[in-house]
CSV table of N, CA, C and O in Angstrom, one decimal:
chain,number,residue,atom,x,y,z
A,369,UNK,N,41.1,-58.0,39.8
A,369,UNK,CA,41.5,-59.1,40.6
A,369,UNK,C,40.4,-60.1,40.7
A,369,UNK,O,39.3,-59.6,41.1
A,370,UNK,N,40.4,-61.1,40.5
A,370,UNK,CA,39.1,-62.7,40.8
A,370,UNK,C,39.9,-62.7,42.1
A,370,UNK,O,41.1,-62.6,42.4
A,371,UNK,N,38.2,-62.9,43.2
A,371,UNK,CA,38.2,-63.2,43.9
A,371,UNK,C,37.8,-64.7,44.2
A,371,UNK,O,36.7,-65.0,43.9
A,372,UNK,N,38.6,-65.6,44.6
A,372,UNK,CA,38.9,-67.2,45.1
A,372,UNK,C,37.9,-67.2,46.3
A,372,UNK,O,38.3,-67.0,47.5
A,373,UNK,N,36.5,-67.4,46.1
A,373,UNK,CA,36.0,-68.1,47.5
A,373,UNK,C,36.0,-69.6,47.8
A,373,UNK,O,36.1,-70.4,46.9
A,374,UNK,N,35.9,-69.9,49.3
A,374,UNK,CA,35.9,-71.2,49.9
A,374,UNK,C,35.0,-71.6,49.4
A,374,UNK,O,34.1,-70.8,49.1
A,375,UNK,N,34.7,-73.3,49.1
A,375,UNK,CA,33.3,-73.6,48.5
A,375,UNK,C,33.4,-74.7,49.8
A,375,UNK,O,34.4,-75.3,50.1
A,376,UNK,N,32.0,-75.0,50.4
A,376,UNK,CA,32.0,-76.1,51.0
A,376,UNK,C,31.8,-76.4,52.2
A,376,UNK,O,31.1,-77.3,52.7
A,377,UNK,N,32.8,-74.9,53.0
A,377,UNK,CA,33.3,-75.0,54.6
A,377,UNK,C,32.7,-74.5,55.1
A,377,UNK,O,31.9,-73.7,54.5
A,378,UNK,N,32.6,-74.6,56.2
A,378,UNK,CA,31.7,-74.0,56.8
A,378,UNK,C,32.9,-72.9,57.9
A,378,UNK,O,34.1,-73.2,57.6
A,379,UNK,N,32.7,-72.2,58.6
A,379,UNK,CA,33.6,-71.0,59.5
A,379,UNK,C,33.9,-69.8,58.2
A,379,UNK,O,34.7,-68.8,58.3
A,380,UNK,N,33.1,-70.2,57.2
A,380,UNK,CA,33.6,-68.5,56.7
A,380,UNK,C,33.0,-67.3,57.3
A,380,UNK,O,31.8,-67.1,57.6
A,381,UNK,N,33.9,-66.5,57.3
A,381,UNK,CA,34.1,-65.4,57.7
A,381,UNK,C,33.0,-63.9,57.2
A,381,UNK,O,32.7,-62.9,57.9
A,382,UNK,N,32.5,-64.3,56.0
A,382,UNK,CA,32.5,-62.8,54.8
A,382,UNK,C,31.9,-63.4,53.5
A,382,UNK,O,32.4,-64.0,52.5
A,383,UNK,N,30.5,-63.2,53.7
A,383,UNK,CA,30.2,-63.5,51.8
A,383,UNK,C,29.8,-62.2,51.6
A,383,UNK,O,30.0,-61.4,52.6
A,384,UNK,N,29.3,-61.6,50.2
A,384,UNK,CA,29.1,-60.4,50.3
A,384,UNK,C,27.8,-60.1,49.2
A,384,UNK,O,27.7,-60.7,48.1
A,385,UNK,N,27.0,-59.4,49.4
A,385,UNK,CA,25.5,-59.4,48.5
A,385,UNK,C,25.6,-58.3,47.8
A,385,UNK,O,25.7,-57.4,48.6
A,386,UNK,N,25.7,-57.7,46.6
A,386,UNK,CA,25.5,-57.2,45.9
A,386,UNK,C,27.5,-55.7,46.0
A,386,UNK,O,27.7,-54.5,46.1
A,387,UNK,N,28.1,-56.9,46.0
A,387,UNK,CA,29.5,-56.6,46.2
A,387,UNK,C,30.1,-56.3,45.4
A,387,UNK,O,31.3,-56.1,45.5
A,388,UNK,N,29.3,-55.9,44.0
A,388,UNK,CA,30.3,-55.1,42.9
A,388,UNK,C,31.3,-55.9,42.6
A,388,UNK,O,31.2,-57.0,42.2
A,389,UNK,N,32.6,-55.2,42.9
A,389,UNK,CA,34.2,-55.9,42.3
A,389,UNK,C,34.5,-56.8,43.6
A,389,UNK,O,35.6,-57.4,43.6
A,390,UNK,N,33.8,-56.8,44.4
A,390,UNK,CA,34.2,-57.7,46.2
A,390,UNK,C,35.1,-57.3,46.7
A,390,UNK,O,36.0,-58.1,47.1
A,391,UNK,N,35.3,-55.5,47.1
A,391,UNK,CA,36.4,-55.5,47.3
A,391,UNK,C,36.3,-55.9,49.0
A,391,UNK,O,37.4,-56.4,49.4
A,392,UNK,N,35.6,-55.9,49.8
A,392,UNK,CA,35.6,-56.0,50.9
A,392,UNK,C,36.1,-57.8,50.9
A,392,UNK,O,36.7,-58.1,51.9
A,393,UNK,N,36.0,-58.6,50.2
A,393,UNK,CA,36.6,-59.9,50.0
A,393,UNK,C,37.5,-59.6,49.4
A,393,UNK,O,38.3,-60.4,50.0
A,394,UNK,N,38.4,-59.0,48.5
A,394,UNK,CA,39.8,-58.7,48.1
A,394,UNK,C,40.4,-58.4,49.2
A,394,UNK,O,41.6,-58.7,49.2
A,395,UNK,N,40.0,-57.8,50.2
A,395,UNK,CA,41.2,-57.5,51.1
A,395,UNK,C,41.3,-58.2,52.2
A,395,UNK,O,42.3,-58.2,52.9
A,396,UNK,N,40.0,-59.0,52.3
A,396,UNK,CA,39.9,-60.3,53.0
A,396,UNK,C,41.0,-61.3,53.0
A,396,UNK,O,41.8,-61.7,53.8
A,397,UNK,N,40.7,-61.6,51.7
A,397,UNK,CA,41.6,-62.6,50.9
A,397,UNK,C,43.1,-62.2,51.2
A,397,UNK,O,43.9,-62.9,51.9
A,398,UNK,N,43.4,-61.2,50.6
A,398,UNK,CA,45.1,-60.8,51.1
A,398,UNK,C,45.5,-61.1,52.3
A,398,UNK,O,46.7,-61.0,52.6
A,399,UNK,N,44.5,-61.4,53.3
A,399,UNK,CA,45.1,-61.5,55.1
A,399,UNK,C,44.5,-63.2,55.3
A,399,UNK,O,44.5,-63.8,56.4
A,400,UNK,N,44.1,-63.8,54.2
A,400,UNK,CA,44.2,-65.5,54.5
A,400,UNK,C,43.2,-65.6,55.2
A,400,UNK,O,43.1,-66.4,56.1
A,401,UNK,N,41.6,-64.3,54.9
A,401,UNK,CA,40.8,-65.3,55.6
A,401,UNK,C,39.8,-66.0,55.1
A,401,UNK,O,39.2,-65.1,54.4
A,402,UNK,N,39.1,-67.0,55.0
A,402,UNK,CA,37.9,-67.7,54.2
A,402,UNK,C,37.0,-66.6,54.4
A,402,UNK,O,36.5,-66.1,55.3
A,403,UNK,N,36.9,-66.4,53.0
A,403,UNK,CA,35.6,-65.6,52.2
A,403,UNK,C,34.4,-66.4,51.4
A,403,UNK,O,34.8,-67.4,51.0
A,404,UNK,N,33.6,-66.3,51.2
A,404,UNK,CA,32.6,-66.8,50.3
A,404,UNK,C,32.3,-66.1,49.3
A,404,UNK,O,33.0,-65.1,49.1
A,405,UNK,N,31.4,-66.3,48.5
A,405,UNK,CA,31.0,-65.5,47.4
A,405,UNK,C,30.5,-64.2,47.6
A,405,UNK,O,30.2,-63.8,48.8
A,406,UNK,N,30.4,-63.5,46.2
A,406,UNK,CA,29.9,-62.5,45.9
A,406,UNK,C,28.6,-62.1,45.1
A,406,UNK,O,28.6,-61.6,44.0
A,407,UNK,N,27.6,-62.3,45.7
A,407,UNK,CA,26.3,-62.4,45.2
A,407,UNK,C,25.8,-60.8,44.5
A,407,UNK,O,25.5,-59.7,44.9
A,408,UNK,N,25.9,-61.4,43.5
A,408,UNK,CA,26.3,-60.3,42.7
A,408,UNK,C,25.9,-60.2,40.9
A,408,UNK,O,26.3,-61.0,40.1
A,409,UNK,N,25.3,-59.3,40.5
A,409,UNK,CA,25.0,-59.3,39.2
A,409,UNK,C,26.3,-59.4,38.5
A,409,UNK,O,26.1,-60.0,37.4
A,410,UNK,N,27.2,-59.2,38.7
A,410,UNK,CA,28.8,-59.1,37.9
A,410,UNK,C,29.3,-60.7,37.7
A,410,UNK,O,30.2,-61.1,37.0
A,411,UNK,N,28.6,-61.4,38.4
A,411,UNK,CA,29.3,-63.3,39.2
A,411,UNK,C,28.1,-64.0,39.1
A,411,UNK,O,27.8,-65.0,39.7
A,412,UNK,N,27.2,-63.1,38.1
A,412,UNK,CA,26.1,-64.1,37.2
A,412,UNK,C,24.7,-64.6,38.8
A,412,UNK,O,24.0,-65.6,39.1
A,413,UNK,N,25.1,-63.5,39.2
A,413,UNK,CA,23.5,-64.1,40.5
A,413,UNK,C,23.1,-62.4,40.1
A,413,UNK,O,23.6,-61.3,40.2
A,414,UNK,N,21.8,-62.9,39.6
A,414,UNK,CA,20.5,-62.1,39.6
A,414,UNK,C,19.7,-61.6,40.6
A,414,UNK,O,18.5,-61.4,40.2
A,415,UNK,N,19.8,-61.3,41.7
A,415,UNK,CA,19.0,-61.5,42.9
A,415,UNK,C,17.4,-60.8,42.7
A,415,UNK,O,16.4,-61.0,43.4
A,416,UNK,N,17.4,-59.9,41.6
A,416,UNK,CA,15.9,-59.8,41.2
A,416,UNK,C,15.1,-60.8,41.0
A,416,UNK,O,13.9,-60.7,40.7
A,417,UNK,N,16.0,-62.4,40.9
A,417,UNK,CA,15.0,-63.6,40.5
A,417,UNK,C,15.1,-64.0,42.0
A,417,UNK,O,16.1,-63.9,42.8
A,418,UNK,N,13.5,-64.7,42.2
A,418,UNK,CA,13.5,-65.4,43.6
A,418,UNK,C,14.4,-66.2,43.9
A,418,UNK,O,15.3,-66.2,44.7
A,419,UNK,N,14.1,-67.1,42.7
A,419,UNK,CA,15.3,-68.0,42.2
A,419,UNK,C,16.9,-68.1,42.9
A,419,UNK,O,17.4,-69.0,43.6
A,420,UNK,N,17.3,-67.1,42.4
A,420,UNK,CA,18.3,-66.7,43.1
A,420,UNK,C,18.9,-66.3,44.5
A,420,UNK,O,19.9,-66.5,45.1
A,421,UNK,N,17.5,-65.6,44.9
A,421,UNK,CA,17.0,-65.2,46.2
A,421,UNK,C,17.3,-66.3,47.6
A,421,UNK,O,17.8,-66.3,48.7
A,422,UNK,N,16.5,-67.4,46.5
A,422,UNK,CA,16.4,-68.3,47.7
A,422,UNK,C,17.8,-69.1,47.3
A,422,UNK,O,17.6,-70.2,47.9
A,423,UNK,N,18.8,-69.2,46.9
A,423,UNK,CA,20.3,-69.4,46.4
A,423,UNK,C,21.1,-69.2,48.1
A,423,UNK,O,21.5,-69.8,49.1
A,424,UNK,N,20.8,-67.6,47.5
A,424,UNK,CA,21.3,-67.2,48.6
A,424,UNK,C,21.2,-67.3,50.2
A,424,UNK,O,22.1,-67.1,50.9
A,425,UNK,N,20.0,-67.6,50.5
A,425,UNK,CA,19.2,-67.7,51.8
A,425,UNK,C,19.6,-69.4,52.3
A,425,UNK,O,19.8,-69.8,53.4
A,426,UNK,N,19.5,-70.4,50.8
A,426,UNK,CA,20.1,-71.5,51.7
A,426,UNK,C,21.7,-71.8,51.8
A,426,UNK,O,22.3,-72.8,52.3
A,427,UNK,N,22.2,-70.5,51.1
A,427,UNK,CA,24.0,-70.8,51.5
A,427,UNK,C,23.7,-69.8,52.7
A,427,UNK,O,24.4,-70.2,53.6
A,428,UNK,N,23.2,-69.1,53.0
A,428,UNK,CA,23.8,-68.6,54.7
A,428,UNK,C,23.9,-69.0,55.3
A,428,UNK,O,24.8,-68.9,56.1
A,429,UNK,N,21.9,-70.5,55.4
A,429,UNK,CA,22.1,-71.5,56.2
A,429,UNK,C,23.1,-72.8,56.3
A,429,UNK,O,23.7,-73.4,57.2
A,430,UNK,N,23.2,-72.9,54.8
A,430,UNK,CA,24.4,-74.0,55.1
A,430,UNK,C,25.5,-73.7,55.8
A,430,UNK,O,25.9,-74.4,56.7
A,431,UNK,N,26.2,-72.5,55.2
A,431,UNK,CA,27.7,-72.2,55.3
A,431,UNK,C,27.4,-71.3,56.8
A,431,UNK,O,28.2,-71.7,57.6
A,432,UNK,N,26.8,-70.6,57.1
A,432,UNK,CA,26.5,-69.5,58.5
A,432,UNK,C,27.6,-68.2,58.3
A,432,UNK,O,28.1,-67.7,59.3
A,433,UNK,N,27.9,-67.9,57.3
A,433,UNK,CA,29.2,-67.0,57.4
A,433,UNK,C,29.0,-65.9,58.7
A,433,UNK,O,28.0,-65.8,59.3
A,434,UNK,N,29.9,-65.4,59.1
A,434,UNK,CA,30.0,-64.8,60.4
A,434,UNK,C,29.5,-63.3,59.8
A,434,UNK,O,28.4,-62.9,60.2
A,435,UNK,N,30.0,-62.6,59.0
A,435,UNK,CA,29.4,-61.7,58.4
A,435,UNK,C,29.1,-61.5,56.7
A,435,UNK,O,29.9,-61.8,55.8
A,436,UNK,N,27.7,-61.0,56.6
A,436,UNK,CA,27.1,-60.6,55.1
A,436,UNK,C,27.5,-59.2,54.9
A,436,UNK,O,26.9,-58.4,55.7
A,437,UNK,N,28.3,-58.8,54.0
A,437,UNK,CA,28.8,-57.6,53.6
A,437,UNK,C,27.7,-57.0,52.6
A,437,UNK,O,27.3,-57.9,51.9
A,438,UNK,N,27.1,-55.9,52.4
A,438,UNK,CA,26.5,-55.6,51.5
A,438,UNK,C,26.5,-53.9,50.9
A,438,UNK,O,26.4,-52.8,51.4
A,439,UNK,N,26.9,-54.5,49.6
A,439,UNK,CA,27.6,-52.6,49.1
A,439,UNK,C,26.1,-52.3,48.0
A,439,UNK,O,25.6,-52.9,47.0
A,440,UNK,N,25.7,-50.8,49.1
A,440,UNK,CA,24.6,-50.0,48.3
A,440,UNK,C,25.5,-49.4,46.7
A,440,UNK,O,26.7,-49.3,46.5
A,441,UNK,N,24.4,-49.2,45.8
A,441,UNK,CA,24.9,-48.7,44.5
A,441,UNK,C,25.4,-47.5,45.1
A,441,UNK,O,25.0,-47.2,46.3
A,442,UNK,N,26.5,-46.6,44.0
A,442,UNK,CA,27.1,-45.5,44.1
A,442,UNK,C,26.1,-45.0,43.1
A,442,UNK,O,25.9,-45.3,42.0
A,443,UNK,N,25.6,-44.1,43.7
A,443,UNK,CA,24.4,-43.3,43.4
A,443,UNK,C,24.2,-42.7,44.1
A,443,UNK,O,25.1,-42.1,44.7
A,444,UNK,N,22.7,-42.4,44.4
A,444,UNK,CA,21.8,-41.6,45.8
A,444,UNK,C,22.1,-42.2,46.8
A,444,UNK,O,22.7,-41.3,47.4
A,445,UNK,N,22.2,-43.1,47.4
A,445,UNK,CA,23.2,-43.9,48.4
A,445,UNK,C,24.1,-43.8,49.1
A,445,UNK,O,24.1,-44.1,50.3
A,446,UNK,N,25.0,-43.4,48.6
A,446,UNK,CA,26.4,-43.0,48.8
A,446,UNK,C,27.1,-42.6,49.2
A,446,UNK,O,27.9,-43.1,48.5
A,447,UNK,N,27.8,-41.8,49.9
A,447,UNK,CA,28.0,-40.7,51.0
A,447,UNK,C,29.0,-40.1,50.1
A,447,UNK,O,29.5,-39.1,50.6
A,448,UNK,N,29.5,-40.3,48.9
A,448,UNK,CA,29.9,-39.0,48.0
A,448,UNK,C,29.1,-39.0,47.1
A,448,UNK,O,29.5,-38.5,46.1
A,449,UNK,N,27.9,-39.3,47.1
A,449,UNK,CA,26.7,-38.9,46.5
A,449,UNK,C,26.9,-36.9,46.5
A,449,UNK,O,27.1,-36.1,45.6
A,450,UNK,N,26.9,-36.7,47.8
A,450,UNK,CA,26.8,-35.6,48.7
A,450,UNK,C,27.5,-34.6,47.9
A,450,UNK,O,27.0,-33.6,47.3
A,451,UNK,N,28.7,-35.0,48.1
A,451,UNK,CA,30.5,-34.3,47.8
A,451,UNK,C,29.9,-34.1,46.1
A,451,UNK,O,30.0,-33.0,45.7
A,452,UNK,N,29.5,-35.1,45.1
A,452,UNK,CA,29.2,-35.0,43.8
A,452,UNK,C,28.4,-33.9,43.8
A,452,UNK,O,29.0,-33.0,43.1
A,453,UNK,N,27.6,-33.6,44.1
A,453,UNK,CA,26.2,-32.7,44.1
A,453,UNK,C,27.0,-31.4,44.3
A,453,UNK,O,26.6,-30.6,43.5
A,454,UNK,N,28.0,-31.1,45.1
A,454,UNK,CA,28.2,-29.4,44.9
A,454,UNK,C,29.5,-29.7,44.0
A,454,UNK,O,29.4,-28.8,43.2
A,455,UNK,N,30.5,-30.4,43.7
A,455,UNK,CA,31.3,-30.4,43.0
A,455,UNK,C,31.3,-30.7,41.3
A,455,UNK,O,31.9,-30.2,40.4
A,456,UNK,N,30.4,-31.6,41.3
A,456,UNK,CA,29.8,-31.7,40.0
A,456,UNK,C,28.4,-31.9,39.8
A,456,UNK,O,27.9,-33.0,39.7
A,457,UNK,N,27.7,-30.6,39.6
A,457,UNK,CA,26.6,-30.4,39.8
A,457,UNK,C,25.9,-31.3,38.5
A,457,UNK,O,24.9,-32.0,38.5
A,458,UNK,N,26.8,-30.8,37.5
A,458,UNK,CA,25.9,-31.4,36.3
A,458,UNK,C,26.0,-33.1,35.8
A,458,UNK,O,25.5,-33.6,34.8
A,459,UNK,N,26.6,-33.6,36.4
A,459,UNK,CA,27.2,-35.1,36.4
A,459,UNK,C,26.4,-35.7,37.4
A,459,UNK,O,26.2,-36.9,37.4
A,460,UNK,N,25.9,-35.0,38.5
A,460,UNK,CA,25.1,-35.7,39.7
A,460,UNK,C,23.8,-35.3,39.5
A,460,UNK,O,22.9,-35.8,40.1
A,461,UNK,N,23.4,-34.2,38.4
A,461,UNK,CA,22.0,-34.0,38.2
A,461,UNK,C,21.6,-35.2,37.0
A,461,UNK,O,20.5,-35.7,37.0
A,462,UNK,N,22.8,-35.7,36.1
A,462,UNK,CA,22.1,-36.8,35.2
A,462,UNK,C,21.6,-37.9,35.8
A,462,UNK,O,20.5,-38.4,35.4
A,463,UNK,N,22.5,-38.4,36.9
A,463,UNK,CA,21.8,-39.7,37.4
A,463,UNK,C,21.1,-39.6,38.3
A,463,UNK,O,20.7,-40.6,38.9
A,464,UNK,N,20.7,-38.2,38.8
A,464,UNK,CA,19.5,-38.4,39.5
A,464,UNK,C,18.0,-37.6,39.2
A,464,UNK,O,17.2,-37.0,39.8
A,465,UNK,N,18.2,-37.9,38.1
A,465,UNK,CA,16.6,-38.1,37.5
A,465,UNK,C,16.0,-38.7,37.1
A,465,UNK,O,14.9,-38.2,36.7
């Protein structure tokens, strides 16, 4: 599913930093409320470049979104990081080495 953000307005609701597929803006969107982007290696923002960095820092100030969503990698992170580790021991020992 592409997610449709508002460009422009200001009263959005929800942009999202390192949002993966955006789903927390997918479900946004299905209830009609202004979302913003998805800052995001997948939607072509790098945020390992300052560059980018500072992208982001002056759309918060422009736009003020009410909340910044931000999704840690599924990895060590993760709260089925956990659940991986005794159920698949050998699948959760590859990526975390």
């Amino acid at each position: 599913m592409e997610v449709k953000a508002c460009d422009g307005e200001k009263g959005t609701l929800v942009c999202e930093i390192a949002g993966g597929e955006a789903r927390t803006s997918q479900v946004l969107l299905r209830m009609k409320q202004k979302i913003g982007p998805n800052f995001d290696i997948i939607t072509g923002c790098d945020l390992s470049l300052a560059s980018e960095r500072a992208a982001f820092m002056q759309y918060r100030k422009r736009h003020k979104p009410l909340v910044v969503a931000m999704s840690p990698i599924c990895g060590p992170f993760s709260g089925w990081s956990r659940m991986n580790r005794k159920m698949f021991p050998e699948t959760w020992k590859t990526k975390h080495q």
